[in-house]
Coordinates of C-alpha atoms in Angstrom, one line a residue:
X1478 CA 30.8 -105.0 -48.6
X1479 CA 31.2 -106.3 -52.0
X1480 CA 30.4 -102.9 -53.6
X1481 CA 33.0 -101.3 -51.3
X1482 CA 35.8 -103.9 -52.3
X1483 CA 34.9 -103.2 -55.8
X1484 CA 35.1 -99.5 -55.5
X1485 CA 38.6 -99.8 -53.9
X1486 CA 39.7 -102.0 -56.6
X1487 CA 38.5 -99.5 -59.2
X1488 CA 40.2 -96.6 -57.6
X1489 CA 43.6 -98.4 -57.3
X1490 CA 43.4 -100.1 -60.7
X1491 CA 42.1 -97.4 -63.0
X1492 CA 43.2 -93.8 -63.9
X1493 CA 41.6 -91.2 -61.6
X1494 CA 39.3 -89.9 -64.2
X1495 CA 37.3 -93.2 -64.1
X1496 CA 36.1 -92.3 -60.6
X1497 CA 33.5 -90.1 -62.3
X1498 CA 31.7 -93.2 -63.3
X1499 CA 30.8 -94.1 -59.9
X1500 CA 28.0 -92.2 -57.9
X1501 CA 28.9 -89.4 -55.6
X1502 CA 27.6 -91.2 -52.6
X1503 CA 29.8 -94.3 -53.4
X1504 CA 32.8 -92.1 -53.9
X1505 CA 32.3 -90.4 -50.5
X1506 CA 32.0 -93.7 -48.9
X1507 CA 35.3 -94.8 -50.5
X1508 CA 36.9 -91.6 -49.4
X1509 CA 35.8 -92.0 -45.8
X1510 CA 37.1 -95.6 -45.8
X1511 CA 40.5 -94.5 -47.1
X1512 CA 40.8 -91.7 -44.5
X1513 CA 39.7 -94.2 -41.7
X1514 CA 42.3 -96.7 -42.9
X1515 CA 45.0 -94.1 -42.9
X1516 CA 44.1 -92.8 -39.5
X1517 CA 44.2 -96.4 -38.2
X1518 CA 47.7 -97.0 -39.3
X1519 CA 49.2 -93.7 -38.2
X1520 CA 51.1 -95.1 -35.3
X1521 CA 51.2 -98.7 -36.5
X1522 CA 52.5 -98.9 -40.0
X1523 CA 54.0 -95.7 -41.5
X1524 CA 54.0 -97.0 -45.2
X1525 CA 50.4 -98.3 -45.1
X1526 CA 49.2 -94.9 -43.5
X1527 CA 51.0 -93.0 -46.2
X1528 CA 49.6 -95.2 -49.0
X1529 CA 45.9 -94.9 -47.8
X1530 CA 46.2 -91.1 -47.1
X1531 CA 47.8 -90.5 -50.5
X1532 CA 44.8 -92.2 -52.2
X1533 CA 42.4 -90.3 -50.0
X1534 CA 44.0 -87.0 -50.9
X1535 CA 43.8 -87.7 -54.6
X1536 CA 40.1 -88.6 -54.3
X1537 CA 39.1 -85.8 -52.0
X1538 CA 40.6 -83.2 -54.5
X1539 CA 38.9 -84.9 -57.4
X1540 CA 35.6 -84.6 -55.6
X1541 CA 36.5 -81.0 -54.5
X1542 CA 35.8 -81.9 -50.9
X1543 CA 37.7 -79.1 -49.1
X1544 CA 37.0 -80.3 -45.6
X1545 CA 38.2 -83.9 -46.5
X1546 CA 41.3 -82.5 -48.2
X1547 CA 42.0 -80.5 -44.9
X1548 CA 41.4 -83.6 -42.8
X1549 CA 43.9 -85.7 -44.9
X1550 CA 46.4 -82.8 -44.6
X1551 CA 46.0 -82.9 -40.7
X1552 CA 46.6 -86.7 -40.8
X1553 CA 49.7 -86.2 -43.0
X1554 CA 51.0 -83.7 -40.5
X1555 CA 50.5 -86.3 -37.7
X1556 CA 52.2 -89.0 -39.9
X1557 CA 55.3 -86.9 -40.6
X1558 CA 55.4 -85.9 -36.9
X1559 CA 55.5 -89.5 -35.9
X1560 CA 58.4 -89.9 -38.3
X1561 CA 60.2 -86.9 -36.9
X1562 CA 60.0 -85.0 -40.1
X1563 CA 58.8 -81.6 -38.6
X1564 CA 59.3 -79.6 -41.7
X1565 CA 56.8 -81.6 -43.7
X1566 CA 54.6 -81.9 -40.6
X1567 CA 54.2 -78.2 -40.1
X1568 CA 53.6 -77.6 -43.8
X1569 CA 50.7 -80.0 -43.7
X1570 CA 49.3 -78.4 -40.6
X1571 CA 49.6 -75.0 -42.2
X1572 CA 47.8 -76.3 -45.4
X1573 CA 45.0 -77.7 -43.1
X1574 CA 44.7 -74.4 -41.2
X1575 CA 44.3 -72.5 -44.5
X1576 CA 41.5 -74.8 -45.7
X1577 CA 39.6 -74.9 -42.4
X1578 CA 39.9 -71.0 -42.0
X1579 CA 38.0 -70.8 -45.3
X1580 CA 35.4 -73.4 -44.4
X1581 CA 35.0 -72.3 -40.8
X1582 CA 35.5 -75.9 -39.5
X1583 CA 36.3 -75.6 -35.8
X1584 CA 37.0 -79.2 -35.4
X1585 CA 39.6 -79.3 -38.3
X1586 CA 41.1 -76.1 -37.1
X1587 CA 41.4 -77.5 -33.6
X1588 CA 43.3 -80.6 -34.9
X1589 CA 45.7 -78.4 -36.8
X1590 CA 46.3 -76.2 -33.8
X1591 CA 47.1 -79.3 -31.7
X1592 CA 49.7 -80.2 -34.4
X1593 CA 51.3 -76.8 -33.9
X1594 CA 51.5 -77.7 -30.2
X1595 CA 53.3 -80.9 -31.0
X1596 CA 55.8 -79.0 -33.1
X1597 CA 56.4 -76.7 -30.2
X1598 CA 57.0 -79.8 -28.1
X1599 CA 59.5 -81.1 -30.4
X1600 CA 61.4 -77.7 -30.3
X1601 CA 61.3 -77.8 -26.4
X1602 CA 59.1 -74.8 -26.3
X1603 CA 57.1 -76.4 -23.5
X1604 CA 55.1 -73.5 -22.1
X1605 CA 54.0 -72.4 -25.6
X1606 CA 52.9 -75.9 -26.3
X1607 CA 51.0 -76.2 -23.1
X1608 CA 49.2 -72.9 -23.9
X1609 CA 48.2 -74.4 -27.2
X1610 CA 46.9 -77.6 -25.7
X1611 CA 44.9 -75.6 -23.2
X1612 CA 43.2 -73.6 -26.0
X1613 CA 42.5 -76.9 -27.8
X1614 CA 40.9 -78.4 -24.7
X1615 CA 38.4 -75.5 -24.5
X1616 CA 37.6 -75.8 -28.1
X1617 CA 37.0 -79.6 -27.8
X1618 CA 34.8 -79.1 -24.7
X1619 CA 32.9 -76.4 -26.6
X1620 CA 32.3 -79.0 -29.5
X1621 CA 31.6 -81.9 -27.1
X1622 CA 34.5 -83.9 -28.5
X1623 CA 35.6 -86.2 -25.6
X1624 CA 38.3 -87.9 -27.9
X1625 CA 39.8 -84.4 -28.6
X1626 CA 39.7 -83.5 -25.0
X1627 CA 41.5 -86.6 -23.9
X1628 CA 44.1 -86.4 -26.6
X1629 CA 45.0 -82.8 -25.7
X1630 CA 45.2 -83.6 -21.9
X1631 CA 47.6 -86.4 -23.1
X1632 CA 49.7 -84.0 -25.0
X1633 CA 49.7 -81.4 -22.3
X1634 CA 51.0 -84.1 -19.8
X1635 CA 54.0 -84.5 -22.0
X1636 CA 55.0 -80.8 -21.7
X1637 CA 54.3 -80.8 -17.9
X1638 CA 56.4 -83.9 -17.3
X1639 CA 59.3 -82.5 -19.3
X1640 CA 59.1 -79.4 -17.2
X1641 CA 59.3 -81.5 -13.9
X1642 CA 55.7 -80.6 -13.0
X1643 CA 54.9 -84.2 -12.1
X1644 CA 51.7 -83.3 -10.1
X1645 CA 50.2 -81.5 -12.9
X1646 CA 51.4 -84.2 -15.4
X1647 CA 49.6 -86.8 -13.2
X1648 CA 46.5 -84.8 -13.1
X1649 CA 46.4 -84.3 -16.9
X1650 CA 47.2 -87.9 -17.7
X1651 CA 44.2 -89.0 -15.3
X1652 CA 41.8 -86.6 -17.0
X1653 CA 43.0 -88.0 -20.3
X1654 CA 42.2 -91.6 -19.3
X1655 CA 38.9 -90.4 -18.0
X1656 CA 37.9 -88.8 -21.2
X1657 CA 39.2 -91.6 -23.2
X1658 CA 37.4 -94.4 -21.4
X1659 CA 34.8 -94.6 -24.3
X1660 CA 37.6 -94.7 -26.9
X1661 CA 39.7 -97.6 -25.5
X1662 CA 39.7 -99.2 -29.1
X1663 CA 41.7 -96.3 -30.5
X1664 CA 45.5 -96.1 -30.4
X1665 CA 45.5 -93.0 -28.2
X1666 CA 44.3 -95.0 -25.2
X1667 CA 47.3 -97.3 -25.0
X1668 CA 49.6 -94.3 -25.8
X1669 CA 48.1 -92.6 -22.7
X1670 CA 48.7 -95.6 -20.5
X1671 CA 52.4 -95.7 -21.7
X1672 CA 52.8 -92.0 -21.0
X1673 CA 51.5 -92.6 -17.4
X1674 CA 54.2 -95.2 -17.1
X1675 CA 56.9 -92.8 -18.4
X1676 CA 55.7 -90.0 -16.0
X1677 CA 56.0 -92.3 -12.9
X1678 CA 59.5 -93.5 -14.1
X1679 CA 60.7 -89.8 -14.6
X1680 CA 59.4 -89.3 -11.1
X1681 CA 61.4 -92.3 -9.7
X1682 CA 58.4 -94.4 -8.8
X1683 CA 59.3 -97.6 -10.5
X1684 CA 56.5 -99.9 -9.2
X1685 CA 53.7 -97.5 -10.3
X1686 CA 55.5 -97.1 -13.8
X1687 CA 55.8 -100.9 -14.3
X1688 CA 52.1 -101.4 -13.4
X1689 CA 51.1 -99.1 -16.3
X1690 CA 53.5 -100.7 -18.9
X1691 CA 52.2 -104.2 -17.8
X1692 CA 48.6 -102.8 -18.4
X1693 CA 49.5 -101.8 -21.9
X1694 CA 51.0 -105.3 -22.7
X1695 CA 47.8 -106.9 -21.2
X1696 CA 45.5 -104.7 -23.3
X1697 CA 42.8 -107.0 -24.6
X1698 CA 42.6 -105.3 -28.1
X1699 CA 45.3 -105.1 -30.9
X1700 CA 48.4 -103.2 -29.9
X1701 CA 50.3 -101.0 -32.4
X1702 CA 54.1 -101.4 -33.0
X1703 CA 54.6 -98.2 -31.3
X1704 CA 52.8 -99.4 -28.2
X1705 CA 54.9 -102.5 -27.9
X1706 CA 58.0 -100.4 -28.5
X1707 CA 57.3 -97.8 -25.8
X1708 CA 56.1 -100.4 -23.2
X1709 CA 59.2 -102.7 -23.6
X1710 CA 61.7 -99.8 -23.7
X1711 CA 60.1 -98.5 -20.5
X1712 CA 60.4 -101.9 -18.8
X1713 CA 64.1 -102.0 -19.8
X1714 CA 64.6 -98.6 -18.2
X1715 CA 63.1 -99.8 -15.0
X1716 CA 65.3 -102.8 -14.9
X1717 CA 68.3 -100.7 -15.4
X1718 CA 67.3 -98.5 -12.6
X1719 CA 66.8 -101.6 -10.4
X1720 CA 70.3 -102.8 -11.3
X1721 CA 69.2 -105.8 -13.5
X1722 CA 71.0 -105.1 -16.8
X1723 CA 70.5 -108.5 -18.3
X1724 CA 66.8 -108.4 -17.7
X1725 CA 66.8 -105.0 -19.1
X1726 CA 68.6 -106.4 -22.2
X1727 CA 65.8 -109.0 -22.7
X1728 CA 63.1 -106.3 -22.7
X1729 CA 65.3 -104.0 -25.0
X1730 CA 65.8 -106.8 -27.6
X1731 CA 62.0 -107.3 -27.7
X1732 CA 61.5 -103.5 -28.1
X1733 CA 64.1 -103.6 -31.0
X1734 CA 61.9 -106.2 -32.8
X1735 CA 59.1 -103.7 -32.9
X1736 CA 60.9 -100.3 -33.1
X1737 CA 62.2 -100.9 -36.6
X1738 CA 58.7 -101.6 -37.9
X1739 CA 58.1 -98.0 -37.1
X1740 CA 59.6 -94.8 -38.5
X1741 CA 59.7 -93.0 -35.2
X1742 CA 63.2 -91.4 -34.6
X1743 CA 62.3 -90.5 -31.0
X1744 CA 61.6 -94.0 -30.2
X1745 CA 64.7 -95.3 -31.9
X1746 CA 66.8 -92.8 -30.0
X1747 CA 65.1 -93.7 -26.8
X1748 CA 66.0 -97.4 -27.3
X1749 CA 69.5 -96.6 -28.3
X1750 CA 69.9 -94.6 -25.1
X1751 CA 68.6 -97.7 -23.2
X1752 CA 71.0 -100.1 -24.9
X1753 CA 73.9 -97.8 -24.3
X1754 CA 73.2 -97.8 -20.6
X1755 CA 72.7 -101.6 -20.6
X1756 CA 76.0 -102.4 -22.3
X1757 CA 77.9 -100.0 -20.0
X1758 CA 76.5 -101.9 -17.1
X1759 CA 77.7 -105.2 -18.8
X1760 CA 81.1 -103.8 -19.6
X1761 CA 80.5 -104.3 -23.3
X1762 CA 82.0 -101.0 -24.3
X1763 CA 82.2 -101.6 -28.1
X1764 CA 78.4 -102.2 -28.2
X1765 CA 77.8 -99.2 -25.8
X1766 CA 79.9 -97.0 -28.2
X1767 CA 77.9 -98.2 -31.2
X1768 CA 74.6 -97.3 -29.6
X1769 CA 76.0 -94.0 -28.2
X1770 CA 76.7 -93.1 -31.8
X1771 CA 73.2 -94.2 -32.9
X1772 CA 71.5 -92.2 -30.0
X1773 CA 73.5 -89.1 -31.0
X1774 CA 72.5 -89.5 -34.7
X1775 CA 68.9 -89.8 -33.9
X1776 CA 69.0 -86.8 -31.5
X1777 CA 70.9 -84.6 -33.9
X1778 CA 68.5 -85.5 -36.7
X1779 CA 65.4 -84.6 -34.5
X1780 CA 67.1 -81.4 -33.4
X1781 CA 67.9 -80.2 -36.9
X1782 CA 64.7 -81.1 -38.2
X1783 CA 62.9 -79.1 -35.6
X1784 CA 65.0 -76.0 -36.2
X1785 CA 64.4 -76.4 -40.0
X1786 CA 60.7 -76.6 -39.3
X1787 CA 60.6 -73.2 -37.7
X1788 CA 62.7 -71.7 -40.3
X1789 CA 60.6 -73.2 -43.1
X1790 CA 57.4 -72.1 -41.5
X1791 CA 58.6 -68.5 -41.3
X1792 CA 59.7 -68.8 -45.0
X1793 CA 56.1 -69.9 -45.9
X1794 CA 54.6 -66.9 -44.2
X1795 CA 57.1 -64.4 -45.9
X1796 CA 56.3 -65.9 -49.3
X1797 CA 52.7 -65.6 -48.8
X1798 CA 53.1 -62.0 -47.8
X1799 CA 55.2 -61.3 -50.9
X1800 CA 52.5 -62.9 -53.1
X1801 CA 50.0 -60.7 -51.5
X1802 CA 52.0 -57.4 -52.1
X1803 CA 52.7 -58.4 -55.8
X1804 CA 48.9 -58.9 -56.3
X1805 CA 48.1 -55.5 -54.8
X1806 CA 50.7 -53.9 -57.1
X1807 CA 49.4 -55.6 -60.1
X1808 CA 45.8 -54.3 -59.4
X1809 CA 47.1 -50.8 -58.9
X1810 CA 49.0 -50.9 -62.2
X1811 CA 45.9 -52.1 -64.1
X1812 CA 43.8 -49.5 -62.4
X1813 CA 46.2 -46.7 -63.2
X1814 CA 46.3 -47.5 -66.8
X1815 CA 42.7 -46.9 -67.2
X1816 CA 42.9 -43.2 -66.2
X1817 CA 42.4 -40.7 -68.9
X1818 CA 45.2 -38.5 -70.1
X1819 CA 42.9 -35.6 -69.3
X1820 CA 43.2 -36.4 -65.7
X1821 CA 47.0 -36.4 -65.6
X1822 CA 47.3 -33.1 -63.8
X1823 CA 44.7 -34.2 -61.2
X1824 CA 46.6 -37.4 -60.8
X1825 CA 49.9 -35.7 -60.2
X1826 CA 48.3 -33.4 -57.7
X1827 CA 46.7 -36.3 -56.0
X1828 CA 50.0 -38.2 -56.0
X1829 CA 51.8 -35.3 -54.5
X1830 CA 49.0 -35.1 -51.8
X1831 CA 49.4 -38.8 -51.3
X1832 CA 53.1 -38.6 -50.9
X1833 CA 52.8 -35.7 -48.4
X1834 CA 50.1 -37.6 -46.6
X1835 CA 52.2 -40.7 -46.4
X1836 CA 55.1 -38.8 -45.1
X1837 CA 53.0 -37.2 -42.4
X1838 CA 51.3 -40.4 -41.7
X1839 CA 54.8 -42.1 -41.4
X1840 CA 55.9 -39.6 -38.9
X1841 CA 52.7 -40.0 -36.8
X1842 CA 53.2 -43.8 -37.0
X1843 CA 56.8 -43.6 -35.8
X1844 CA 55.9 -41.3 -33.0
X1845 CA 53.1 -43.6 -32.0
X1846 CA 55.4 -46.6 -32.1
X1847 CA 57.8 -44.7 -29.8
X1848 CA 55.1 -43.9 -27.3
X1849 CA 53.7 -47.4 -27.4
X1850 CA 57.2 -48.8 -26.8
X1851 CA 57.5 -46.6 -23.8
X1852 CA 54.2 -47.6 -22.5
X1853 CA 55.0 -51.2 -23.0
X1854 CA 58.2 -50.9 -21.1
X1855 CA 56.3 -49.1 -18.2
X1856 CA 53.7 -51.8 -18.2
X1857 CA 56.4 -54.4 -18.0
X1858 CA 58.0 -52.6 -15.0
X1859 CA 54.6 -52.2 -13.4
X1860 CA 54.0 -56.0 -13.9
X1861 CA 57.3 -56.9 -12.5
X1862 CA 56.7 -54.6 -9.4
X1863 CA 53.2 -56.0 -8.9
X1864 CA 54.5 -59.6 -9.0
X1865 CA 57.2 -58.6 -6.4
X1866 CA 54.5 -57.1 -4.2
X1867 CA 52.3 -60.2 -4.4
X1868 CA 55.2 -62.5 -3.5
X1869 CA 56.1 -60.2 -0.6
X1870 CA 52.4 -60.1 0.6
X1871 CA 52.2 -63.9 0.4
X1872 CA 55.3 -64.2 2.5
X1873 CA 54.0 -61.7 5.0
X1874 CA 50.7 -63.6 5.2
X1875 CA 52.8 -66.8 5.9
X1876 CA 54.5 -64.8 8.7
X1877 CA 51.3 -63.8 10.3
X1878 CA 50.1 -67.4 10.1
X1879 CA 53.3 -68.7 11.8
X1880 CA 53.0 -66.0 14.6
X1881 CA 49.3 -66.8 15.2
X1882 CA 49.8 -70.5 15.0
X1883 CA 52.9 -70.6 17.4
X1884 CA 51.1 -68.3 19.8
X1885 CA 47.9 -70.3 20.0
X1886 CA 49.1 -73.2 22.2
X1887 CA 50.8 -71.1 24.9
X1888 CA 47.9 -68.7 25.1
X1889 CA 45.4 -71.6 25.4
X1890 CA 47.6 -73.0 28.2
X1891 CA 47.5 -69.7 30.0
X1892 CA 43.8 -69.4 29.6
X1893 CA 43.1 -72.9 30.9
X1894 CA 45.2 -72.2 34.0
X1895 CA 43.4 -68.9 34.6
X1896 CA 39.9 -70.6 34.1
X1897 CA 40.8 -73.3 36.7
X1898 CA 41.8 -70.7 39.2
X1899 CA 38.8 -68.5 38.4
X1900 CA 36.4 -71.3 38.9
X1901 CA 37.9 -72.3 42.2
X1902 CA 38.8 -75.8 41.2
X1903 CA 42.3 -75.6 42.8
X1904 CA 43.3 -76.0 46.4
X1905 CA 46.1 -73.9 47.9
X1906 CA 49.0 -76.1 46.9
X1907 CA 47.7 -76.6 43.5
X1908 CA 47.2 -72.9 43.2
X1909 CA 51.0 -72.3 44.1
X1910 CA 52.0 -74.9 41.5
X1911 CA 49.5 -73.4 38.9
X1912 CA 51.1 -69.9 39.5
X1913 CA 54.6 -71.2 39.0
X1914 CA 53.4 -72.8 35.7
X1915 CA 51.6 -69.7 34.8
X1916 CA 54.7 -67.5 35.4
X1917 CA 57.0 -70.0 33.6
X1918 CA 54.4 -70.2 30.6
X1919 CA 54.2 -66.5 30.3
X1920 CA 57.9 -66.1 30.5
X1921 CA 58.4 -68.8 27.9
X1922 CA 55.8 -67.3 25.7
X1923 CA 57.3 -63.9 26.0
X1924 CA 60.8 -65.2 25.1
X1925 CA 59.4 -67.1 22.2
X1926 CA 57.4 -64.0 21.1
X1927 CA 60.6 -61.9 21.3
X1928 CA 62.5 -64.3 19.1
X1929 CA 59.6 -64.7 16.6
X1930 CA 59.2 -60.9 16.4
X1931 CA 63.0 -60.4 15.8
X1932 CA 62.9 -63.1 13.2
X1933 CA 59.8 -61.7 11.6
X1934 CA 61.1 -58.3 11.3
X1935 CA 64.1 -59.6 9.4
X1936 CA 61.8 -61.4 7.0
X1937 CA 59.5 -58.5 6.1
X1938 CA 60.8 -58.6 2.4
X1939 CA 60.1 -62.2 2.2
X1940 CA 61.0 -65.3 4.3
X1941 CA 64.8 -65.9 3.9
X1942 CA 66.4 -69.1 5.2
X1943 CA 69.9 -68.3 6.7
X1944 CA 71.5 -71.7 7.4
X1945 CA 74.2 -71.5 10.1
X1946 CA 76.0 -73.9 12.5
X1947 CA 73.4 -74.6 15.2
X1948 CA 73.5 -76.8 18.3
X1949 CA 70.7 -79.1 17.8
X1950 CA 70.5 -80.4 21.4
X1951 CA 70.5 -76.9 22.8
X1952 CA 67.3 -75.9 20.8
X1953 CA 65.7 -79.3 21.5
X1954 CA 66.1 -78.7 25.3
X1955 CA 64.8 -75.2 24.9
X1956 CA 61.6 -76.3 23.2
X1957 CA 60.9 -79.1 25.5
X1958 CA 61.3 -76.6 28.4
X1959 CA 58.5 -74.5 27.0
X1960 CA 55.9 -77.4 27.0
X1961 CA 55.6 -77.8 30.8
X1962 CA 52.0 -77.0 31.0
X1963 CA 51.0 -79.3 28.0
X1964 CA 53.0 -82.2 29.4
X1965 CA 51.9 -81.7 33.0
X1966 CA 48.2 -81.4 32.0
X1967 CA 48.3 -84.9 30.3
X1968 CA 51.0 -86.4 32.7
X1969 CA 53.3 -86.9 29.7
X1970 CA 57.0 -87.3 30.1
X1971 CA 59.5 -86.2 27.4
X1972 CA 62.8 -88.2 27.5
X1973 CA 65.5 -86.5 25.5
X1974 CA 68.5 -88.1 27.4
X1975 CA 69.6 -89.8 24.1
X1976 CA 70.2 -86.6 22.2
X1977 CA 73.8 -86.1 21.2
X1978 CA 75.5 -83.4 23.1
X1979 CA 76.7 -80.4 20.8
X1980 CA 75.3 -81.9 17.7
X1981 CA 76.1 -79.2 15.2
X1982 CA 73.7 -79.0 12.1
X1983 CA 73.5 -76.5 9.2
X1984 CA 70.0 -75.0 9.6
X1985 CA 68.2 -71.7 10.3
X1986 CA 67.8 -71.6 14.1
X1987 CA 64.5 -69.9 14.2
X1988 CA 62.9 -72.1 11.6
X1989 CA 64.3 -75.0 13.5
X1990 CA 62.5 -73.8 16.6
X1991 CA 59.2 -73.6 14.6
X1992 CA 59.8 -77.1 13.2
X1993 CA 60.5 -78.7 16.6
X1994 CA 57.6 -76.7 18.3
X1995 CA 55.1 -78.0 16.0
X1996 CA 56.4 -81.6 16.0
X1997 CA 56.5 -81.8 19.7
X1998 CA 53.0 -80.2 20.1
X1999 CA 51.6 -82.8 17.7
X2000 CA 53.1 -85.6 19.6
X2001 CA 51.6 -84.3 23.0
X2002 CA 48.3 -83.7 21.2
X2003 CA 48.0 -87.3 19.9
X2004 CA 49.5 -88.9 22.9
X2005 CA 47.4 -90.7 25.6
X2006 CA 47.7 -89.5 29.2
X2007 CA 50.3 -91.0 31.5
X2008 CA 52.6 -91.8 28.5
X2009 CA 56.1 -91.0 27.2
X2010 CA 57.6 -89.2 24.3
X2011 CA 61.1 -90.2 23.5
X2012 CA 63.6 -88.1 21.4
X2013 CA 67.0 -89.5 20.2
X2014 CA 69.6 -89.0 17.4
X2015 CA 71.0 -91.3 14.8
X2016 CA 73.4 -90.6 11.9
X2017 CA 73.0 -91.5 8.2
X2018 CA 76.4 -93.0 7.4
X2019 CA 76.0 -92.5 3.6
X2020 CA 75.7 -88.7 3.7
X2021 CA 76.5 -87.8 7.4
X2022 CA 73.1 -86.3 8.0
X2023 CA 71.9 -86.2 11.6
X2024 CA 68.4 -87.6 12.3
X2025 CA 66.2 -86.4 15.1
X2026 CA 63.7 -89.1 16.1
X2027 CA 60.4 -87.9 17.9
X2028 CA 58.5 -91.1 19.0
X2029 CA 55.2 -91.2 20.9
X2030 CA 53.0 -94.1 21.9
X2031 CA 49.8 -92.3 21.0
X2032 CA 46.8 -93.1 18.7
X2033 CA 48.9 -93.1 15.6
X2034 CA 47.9 -92.2 12.1
X2035 CA 45.5 -94.2 9.7
X2036 CA 46.7 -95.6 6.3
X2037 CA 44.3 -93.2 4.6
X2038 CA 45.6 -90.2 6.5
X2039 CA 49.2 -91.2 5.9
X2040 CA 48.4 -91.2 2.1
X2041 CA 46.8 -87.7 2.4
X2042 CA 49.9 -86.5 4.3
X2043 CA 52.3 -88.0 1.9
X2044 CA 50.5 -86.8 -1.4
X2045 CA 49.8 -83.3 -0.5
X2046 CA 52.0 -80.2 -0.3
X2047 CA 49.0 -78.1 1.0
X2048 CA 47.4 -77.9 4.4
X2049 CA 46.1 -81.2 5.7
X2050 CA 42.8 -81.2 7.4
X2051 CA 43.4 -81.3 11.3
X2052 CA 42.4 -84.3 13.5
X2053 CA 41.3 -83.9 17.1
X2054 CA 43.7 -85.0 19.8
X2055 CA 43.2 -87.5 22.5
X2056 CA 41.5 -84.8 24.7
X2057 CA 39.6 -83.2 21.9
X2058 CA 42.5 -80.7 21.2
X2059 CA 41.7 -78.9 18.0
X2060 CA 44.2 -77.6 15.3
X2061 CA 44.3 -75.7 12.0
X2062 CA 46.4 -78.2 9.9
X2063 CA 49.0 -75.5 9.4
X2064 CA 51.7 -77.0 11.6
X2065 CA 52.6 -79.9 9.3
X2066 CA 52.6 -77.7 6.3
X2067 CA 55.2 -75.3 8.0
X2068 CA 57.3 -78.3 9.1
X2069 CA 57.4 -79.6 5.5
X2070 CA 58.1 -76.2 3.9
X2071 CA 60.8 -75.2 6.5
X2072 CA 62.5 -78.6 6.1
X2073 CA 62.6 -78.2 2.4
X2074 CA 64.0 -74.6 2.8
X2075 CA 66.8 -75.9 5.0
X2076 CA 67.6 -78.9 2.6
X2077 CA 66.5 -81.4 5.1
X2078 CA 64.3 -84.4 5.0
X2079 CA 61.0 -85.2 6.7
X2080 CA 59.7 -88.8 7.3
X2081 CA 56.6 -90.0 9.2
X2082 CA 56.2 -93.6 10.3
X2083 CA 52.9 -94.5 12.0
X2084 CA 50.3 -97.1 12.5
X2085 CA 46.9 -96.8 14.2
X2086 CA 47.1 -97.4 18.0
X2087 CA 50.9 -97.9 17.8
X2088 CA 52.2 -94.3 18.0
X2089 CA 53.9 -92.1 15.5
X2090 CA 57.6 -91.6 14.8
X2091 CA 58.8 -88.3 13.1
X2092 CA 62.3 -88.4 11.7
X2093 CA 63.8 -84.9 10.8
X2094 CA 67.1 -85.2 8.9
X2095 CA 69.6 -82.2 9.0
X2096 CA 72.9 -81.7 7.3
X2097 CA 75.6 -82.2 9.8
X2098 CA 78.8 -80.1 10.3
X2099 CA 82.1 -82.1 10.9
X2100 CA 80.4 -85.4 12.0
X2101 CA 83.0 -87.3 13.8
X2102 CA 83.6 -90.9 13.8
X2103 CA 83.1 -91.1 17.6
X2104 CA 79.7 -89.5 17.2
X2105 CA 78.7 -92.0 14.5
X2106 CA 80.0 -94.9 16.6
X2107 CA 78.0 -93.6 19.7

């Protein structure tokens, strides 16, 4: 340790040339120490990080350690990215890329590539950024670099969250935390916890968001200024959303103590936006205006910097190309000066031949470019057509699923009735009753099939939702009437006497039939024999939506199954009914999708052995005061 302190003292106190008096090994140890310190302070103290990285850069160049020079350049790129200076950031990442291309260091190239992804994020080119982070993840997996994998999943979650893809963002952030569990002593771990809190906040889940911010503040290790700033600003945002501006101000003031110890424009802008909202809530408009100006200044600065970064990067590429052309021209001039005068005629002939060749070659190239352009346009047309066909096929498959699913229950009913009669299990009176049920079931099924076929024919180019004024009570009665066999077989009554008469809602009628059919069949399926299913309406006074409640006294749904239903937008695994009725799990998925298409809402309330209540909310048409009061 004393040797290391002495080396650091020498490198800081003496001219660079005196480093040559130390051994190469000691110099490399010192270099690694400087790089490590610079990396440690990246997100904590900008000035300290800059100081250590500057010393490391000088020493690495003196020792001619190309890979270390490239690593320092990558860290400088990150440092300037944190500050919001995207011009310098991309320059350093470009320098690192050039070095690691020469040394064939995949790890260093991966870091620089990740930096490019961060710049794309800053320019709001989110899809391109996500593509780059996906490439970085594959490279890191190939290298076995768990830290790199976790860091890139973290970065990918930012792009997905900004695109509103919260499901994907949660998946990415969970994977990041999983890969970073062995790196909890590094700054990226608390950054990831903070980002998880931000994703939940953007999604409107305040309790989950606060849980992650608290986890950051209770972190047992040393927290960076950036981590404190992000967490306290996040808590302030949550309190604003809860309607507690004074509590939010307390958190914002704490965040302010930390944010000015960093040089992160994004964090300062975020805090200014939070304070703007707080002071508006507190009617302190002078302070609100002050922070509105600060927020705009920070936002404008980041925006201009990101645009300049892109332009500067293109200029660097163009300058490099110009240098290459000048070098080639110089080499040609030197070679031509060496030719003998005796070969002048040969050279002239050769030059004429070359000119002709270039002209011909240029024409061929132009023709080839035209052909390639035509082919490219055709390929794009074919791709668009293929995408349309795939979408249509997917919708047709859904139509077939709807038809098969909706026909399954009535066909099973008919089959069971015929089997009872075939096996001689019915007396004469029961046979008469069964025949009536059979005729009604077949008639109802025929009518349902006609409506489904007419509707399906109109949807052959893709399922289209046509919301029209529809009498909710009429379709409820129609669907209940088609379930006679299912209710009779379990001795279940359906009470819909409390349904509003002529309740007009804005919905696609056939899609409403499919929604009701699946909800009612599920209620019957999970109801005990000799029980009742009750239907009634209520009105949401805040928006005038009409609610249709479907309540059974059946076996209910477990808490674990409710979480599965609430969290998934795919088919849920079906559960057997009270009489071992089987299902496909498609019904609930259809209900959810068609409710969304009709701009309605679906809620499910259930407890085991206490029954289930399904609440369907539809946009009403001309909801009267008398209807609300009733």
